């Protein structure tokens, strides 16, 4: 099978390494990729938001399966164009990708499917903002305001704050730039990232994971695209995971079928384990980053065949998924100033070590690997328990040099110490 992966992050590097292990995959290409993926796949520099460019590349390379990693091409309909060209594609249609592309659409689908989620209100007129803020947050006895960009924001459109001025300023700046704002009630409890392969109505969950969205230890500082993750979750029972699949993901998949926009690809449910049961924080229409790097480190089933079965509507016939025993932990090494405007162009050493996945990296003319984005590397460690997986990941992190870089030191720490209990 000849496979083309679209994207340039550590998620795509993890997908490529997983695909390389599948004996049915005999050719790998990536567009645009990064300095790390060039060792695994033929690299092509095309505009991945252009349906024409991606389809033309897939045709030229005689590709059997295109796997689209990031949400932007999906929301723009690139998967529709690839499928229309007669090539199997892992990733939802433009219509189904609205589950991530519009929070208002996702809320509507969840309401119709009877799925629990935070109460919310969409504000698109600045004149209505103050009254809406009065209906949420500390004004109503909640610990904080939750203010979200209605559209795509690379994980950075969310502000959760008990400071009304900060909540108002974030909402006002979104409205100023023409983005509707979603105000949500606050969901307490530990969060779960549940990735499910979906082909229409068939839903197959992967191992649950947890990510760390704030930039600093102990969840200090602003939100990021994700600073680390671990999988599986020792504090979550298999029964609780199965209940999330049956009460959240399957009803949403069925509702999308009912609306004539069946989902095909990876449906990512972000859930909070609240004191009154699981509730959806968000849906995404693709593999999450950095959770994928941990989840795929444990997958033993053949990834290429699995994603091809999802893309061709034969997931129900696929054998039960096989997983390695133990745990995986991912630690993100970020550039100076991330999640603000990152410093780029610094030379990185140690990035060729086992377990190091590349994201914001590029190769200079002299061959040196340099930083080119905010989240630069994802370092994956594995072990028989979370303590060992953390040690493995942080040992590798300590061997990497990137001036000004930073990483969280507490990824998976609370879970390793048994300090997480679902309410
Ligand atoms: N880990 C968060 C995301 O992928 O959106």
Tab-separated table of C-alpha atoms in Angstrom, residues 51-255:
chain	number	residue	atom	x	y	z
A	51	UNK	CA	-7.582	20.380	-2.456
A	52	UNK	CA	-6.169	20.564	-5.987
A	53	UNK	CA	-2.540	20.417	-4.835
A	54	UNK	CA	-3.088	17.479	-2.456
A	55	UNK	CA	-5.117	15.525	-5.012
A	56	UNK	CA	-2.567	16.177	-7.758
A	57	UNK	CA	0.256	14.960	-5.497
A	58	UNK	CA	-1.672	11.820	-4.538
A	59	UNK	CA	-2.325	11.077	-8.216
A	60	UNK	CA	1.294	11.712	-9.207
A	61	UNK	CA	2.590	9.359	-6.492
A	62	UNK	CA	-0.070	6.710	-7.286
A	63	UNK	CA	-1.216	6.762	-3.675
A	64	UNK	CA	-3.656	4.160	-2.279
A	65	UNK	CA	-4.433	5.978	0.991
A	66	UNK	CA	-4.177	9.656	1.971
A	67	UNK	CA	-4.168	10.356	5.725
A	68	UNK	CA	-4.963	13.958	6.651
A	69	UNK	CA	-3.525	14.924	10.046
A	70	UNK	CA	-4.504	18.561	10.761
A	71	UNK	CA	-7.992	20.024	11.026
A	72	UNK	CA	-7.592	22.955	8.626
A	73	UNK	CA	-7.477	20.905	5.374
A	74	UNK	CA	-10.364	18.770	6.669
A	75	UNK	CA	-12.536	21.799	7.450
A	76	UNK	CA	-11.705	23.139	3.980
A	77	UNK	CA	-12.877	19.924	2.270
A	78	UNK	CA	-9.558	18.426	1.130
A	79	UNK	CA	-10.736	14.888	2.041
A	80	UNK	CA	-13.813	15.315	-0.192
A	81	UNK	CA	-11.593	16.196	-3.165
A	82	UNK	CA	-9.247	13.235	-2.585
A	83	UNK	CA	-12.188	10.824	-2.393
A	84	UNK	CA	-13.778	12.400	-5.476
A	85	UNK	CA	-10.532	11.554	-7.289
A	86	UNK	CA	-11.121	7.894	-6.424
A	87	UNK	CA	-8.415	7.659	-3.747
A	88	UNK	CA	-9.157	6.344	-0.243
A	89	UNK	CA	-8.802	9.094	2.359
A	90	UNK	CA	-8.592	8.952	6.150
A	91	UNK	CA	-10.386	12.062	7.364
A	92	UNK	CA	-13.937	13.388	7.412
A	93	UNK	CA	-15.782	15.362	4.762
A	94	UNK	CA	-16.048	19.136	5.036
A	95	UNK	CA	-19.609	18.732	6.345
A	96	UNK	CA	-18.662	16.240	9.067
A	97	UNK	CA	-15.533	18.225	10.028
A	98	UNK	CA	-17.825	21.010	11.268
A	99	UNK	CA	-17.941	19.004	14.515
A	100	UNK	CA	-14.592	20.751	15.149
A	101	UNK	CA	-14.827	23.712	12.773
A	102	UNK	CA	-17.893	25.213	14.455
A	103	UNK	CA	-18.527	24.846	18.175
A	104	UNK	CA	-22.112	25.985	17.613
A	105	UNK	CA	-22.616	23.096	15.133
A	106	UNK	CA	-21.087	20.635	17.620
A	107	UNK	CA	-23.451	21.866	20.357
A	108	UNK	CA	-26.404	21.408	18.008
A	109	UNK	CA	-25.373	17.844	17.141
A	110	UNK	CA	-24.848	16.987	20.811
A	111	UNK	CA	-28.235	18.427	21.766
A	112	UNK	CA	-29.927	16.351	19.065
A	113	UNK	CA	-27.984	13.242	20.131
A	114	UNK	CA	-28.761	13.727	23.835
A	115	UNK	CA	-25.073	14.014	24.758
A	116	UNK	CA	-24.054	15.867	27.922
A	117	UNK	CA	-21.929	18.952	27.387
A	118	UNK	CA	-21.365	22.328	29.029
A	119	UNK	CA	-24.229	24.827	28.828
A	120	UNK	CA	-23.326	27.556	26.364
A	121	UNK	CA	-24.324	30.710	24.580
A	122	UNK	CA	-22.948	32.094	21.317
A	123	UNK	CA	-22.318	35.844	21.208
A	124	UNK	CA	-21.765	37.510	17.848
A	125	UNK	CA	-22.668	41.089	18.760
A	126	UNK	CA	-20.361	43.064	21.116
A	127	UNK	CA	-23.434	44.911	22.458
A	128	UNK	CA	-24.661	41.613	23.973
A	129	UNK	CA	-21.362	40.617	25.581
A	130	UNK	CA	-21.725	42.135	29.085
A	131	UNK	CA	-25.182	40.705	29.656
A	132	UNK	CA	-23.997	37.299	28.454
A	133	UNK	CA	-20.974	37.402	30.794
A	134	UNK	CA	-23.428	37.990	33.668
A	135	UNK	CA	-25.112	34.665	32.857
A	136	UNK	CA	-21.841	32.684	33.268
A	137	UNK	CA	-18.803	32.432	35.532
A	138	UNK	CA	-18.426	33.667	39.119
A	139	UNK	CA	-21.492	35.885	38.610
A	140	UNK	CA	-23.520	32.639	38.783
A	141	UNK	CA	-21.482	30.845	41.442
A	142	UNK	CA	-19.154	29.067	38.981
A	143	UNK	CA	-15.375	29.146	39.572
A	144	UNK	CA	-14.513	30.752	36.207
A	145	UNK	CA	-15.644	32.054	32.848
A	146	UNK	CA	-14.918	29.800	29.876
A	147	UNK	CA	-14.551	31.896	26.710
A	148	UNK	CA	-13.960	30.126	23.386
A	149	UNK	CA	-13.417	31.101	19.781
A	150	UNK	CA	-16.313	29.490	17.867
A	151	UNK	CA	-13.973	28.433	15.050
A	152	UNK	CA	-10.523	26.872	14.729
A	153	UNK	CA	-7.805	28.358	16.953
A	154	UNK	CA	-5.065	25.697	17.230
A	155	UNK	CA	-5.979	25.054	20.873
A	156	UNK	CA	-5.248	28.646	21.824
A	157	UNK	CA	-8.712	30.203	21.438
A	158	UNK	CA	-9.852	29.199	24.936
A	159	UNK	CA	-9.490	31.343	28.040
A	160	UNK	CA	-10.646	29.994	31.418
A	161	UNK	CA	-10.432	32.710	34.055
A	162	UNK	CA	-12.034	34.007	37.234
A	163	UNK	CA	-11.049	37.549	36.200
A	164	UNK	CA	-14.003	39.193	34.468
A	165	UNK	CA	-11.791	41.812	32.776
A	166	UNK	CA	-9.619	39.050	31.262
A	167	UNK	CA	-12.694	37.086	30.118
A	168	UNK	CA	-14.208	40.218	28.596
A	169	UNK	CA	-10.961	41.265	26.913
A	170	UNK	CA	-10.556	37.834	25.238
A	171	UNK	CA	-14.174	37.797	24.064
A	172	UNK	CA	-13.966	41.397	22.809
A	173	UNK	CA	-10.761	40.719	20.864
A	174	UNK	CA	-12.368	37.692	19.169
A	175	UNK	CA	-15.469	39.708	18.292
A	176	UNK	CA	-13.279	42.575	17.009
A	177	UNK	CA	-11.633	40.162	14.593
A	178	UNK	CA	-15.032	38.941	13.375
A	179	UNK	CA	-15.106	35.623	15.298
A	180	UNK	CA	-18.276	34.625	17.155
A	181	UNK	CA	-17.606	33.793	20.817
A	182	UNK	CA	-18.896	30.847	22.814
A	183	UNK	CA	-19.426	31.342	26.553
A	184	UNK	CA	-19.631	28.036	28.404
A	185	UNK	CA	-20.351	26.828	31.891
A	186	UNK	CA	-17.295	25.446	33.685
A	187	UNK	CA	-16.831	21.656	33.775
A	188	UNK	CA	-14.919	20.315	36.773
A	189	UNK	CA	-13.075	16.991	37.003
A	190	UNK	CA	-10.128	15.380	35.218
A	191	UNK	CA	-10.166	15.430	31.423
A	192	UNK	CA	-10.002	12.488	29.037
A	193	UNK	CA	-9.076	12.520	25.352
A	194	UNK	CA	-10.942	9.619	23.787
A	195	UNK	CA	-9.960	8.939	20.172
A	196	UNK	CA	-12.348	6.779	18.191
A	197	UNK	CA	-12.013	5.421	14.676
A	198	UNK	CA	-15.369	5.967	13.015
A	199	UNK	CA	-16.691	4.856	9.647
A	200	UNK	CA	-20.263	6.032	9.629
A	201	UNK	CA	-21.946	4.202	12.510
A	202	UNK	CA	-19.084	1.852	13.480
A	203	UNK	CA	-17.013	3.208	16.377
A	204	UNK	CA	-13.732	1.650	17.576
A	205	UNK	CA	-12.059	3.408	20.540
A	206	UNK	CA	-8.301	3.679	20.948
A	207	UNK	CA	-6.682	3.766	24.385
A	208	UNK	CA	-7.822	6.824	26.368
A	209	UNK	CA	-5.268	9.565	26.998
A	210	UNK	CA	-4.930	12.816	28.888
A	211	UNK	CA	-3.207	15.935	27.653
A	212	UNK	CA	-1.804	18.999	29.403
A	213	UNK	CA	-3.000	22.203	27.778
A	214	UNK	CA	-1.481	24.891	30.001
A	215	UNK	CA	2.073	25.969	29.363
A	216	UNK	CA	3.434	25.625	32.911
A	217	UNK	CA	3.715	23.057	35.688
A	218	UNK	CA	0.611	22.695	37.870
A	219	UNK	CA	-1.492	24.041	34.987
A	220	UNK	CA	-0.100	27.558	35.271
A	221	UNK	CA	-0.125	30.059	32.416
A	222	UNK	CA	-1.986	30.276	29.122
A	223	UNK	CA	-3.404	27.466	27.019
A	224	UNK	CA	-1.236	25.925	24.312
A	225	UNK	CA	-1.748	23.342	21.585
A	226	UNK	CA	-0.679	20.771	24.244
A	227	UNK	CA	2.494	20.371	26.308
A	228	UNK	CA	2.381	16.640	27.003
A	229	UNK	CA	0.202	13.570	27.325
A	230	UNK	CA	0.055	10.026	28.643
A	231	UNK	CA	-1.866	6.855	27.884
A	232	UNK	CA	-3.638	4.773	29.088
A	233	UNK	CA	-5.240	6.303	32.201
A	234	UNK	CA	-4.730	4.128	35.288
A	235	UNK	CA	-7.564	5.964	37.068
A	236	UNK	CA	-10.188	5.252	34.384
A	237	UNK	CA	-11.845	1.839	34.246
A	238	UNK	CA	-12.547	-0.033	31.007
A	239	UNK	CA	-16.249	0.170	31.915
A	240	UNK	CA	-16.081	3.960	32.174
A	241	UNK	CA	-14.380	4.144	28.761
A	242	UNK	CA	-17.010	1.855	27.244
A	243	UNK	CA	-19.749	4.048	28.738
A	244	UNK	CA	-18.226	7.119	27.059
A	245	UNK	CA	-18.230	5.320	23.734
A	246	UNK	CA	-21.868	4.246	24.065
A	247	UNK	CA	-23.242	7.440	25.628
A	248	UNK	CA	-21.212	10.039	23.748
A	249	UNK	CA	-19.376	8.933	20.610
A	250	UNK	CA	-21.855	6.436	19.159
A	251	UNK	CA	-24.853	8.813	19.500
A	252	UNK	CA	-22.888	11.643	17.858
A	253	UNK	CA	-21.743	9.356	15.018
A	254	UNK	CA	-25.358	8.205	14.553
A	255	UNK	CA	-26.623	11.797	14.525
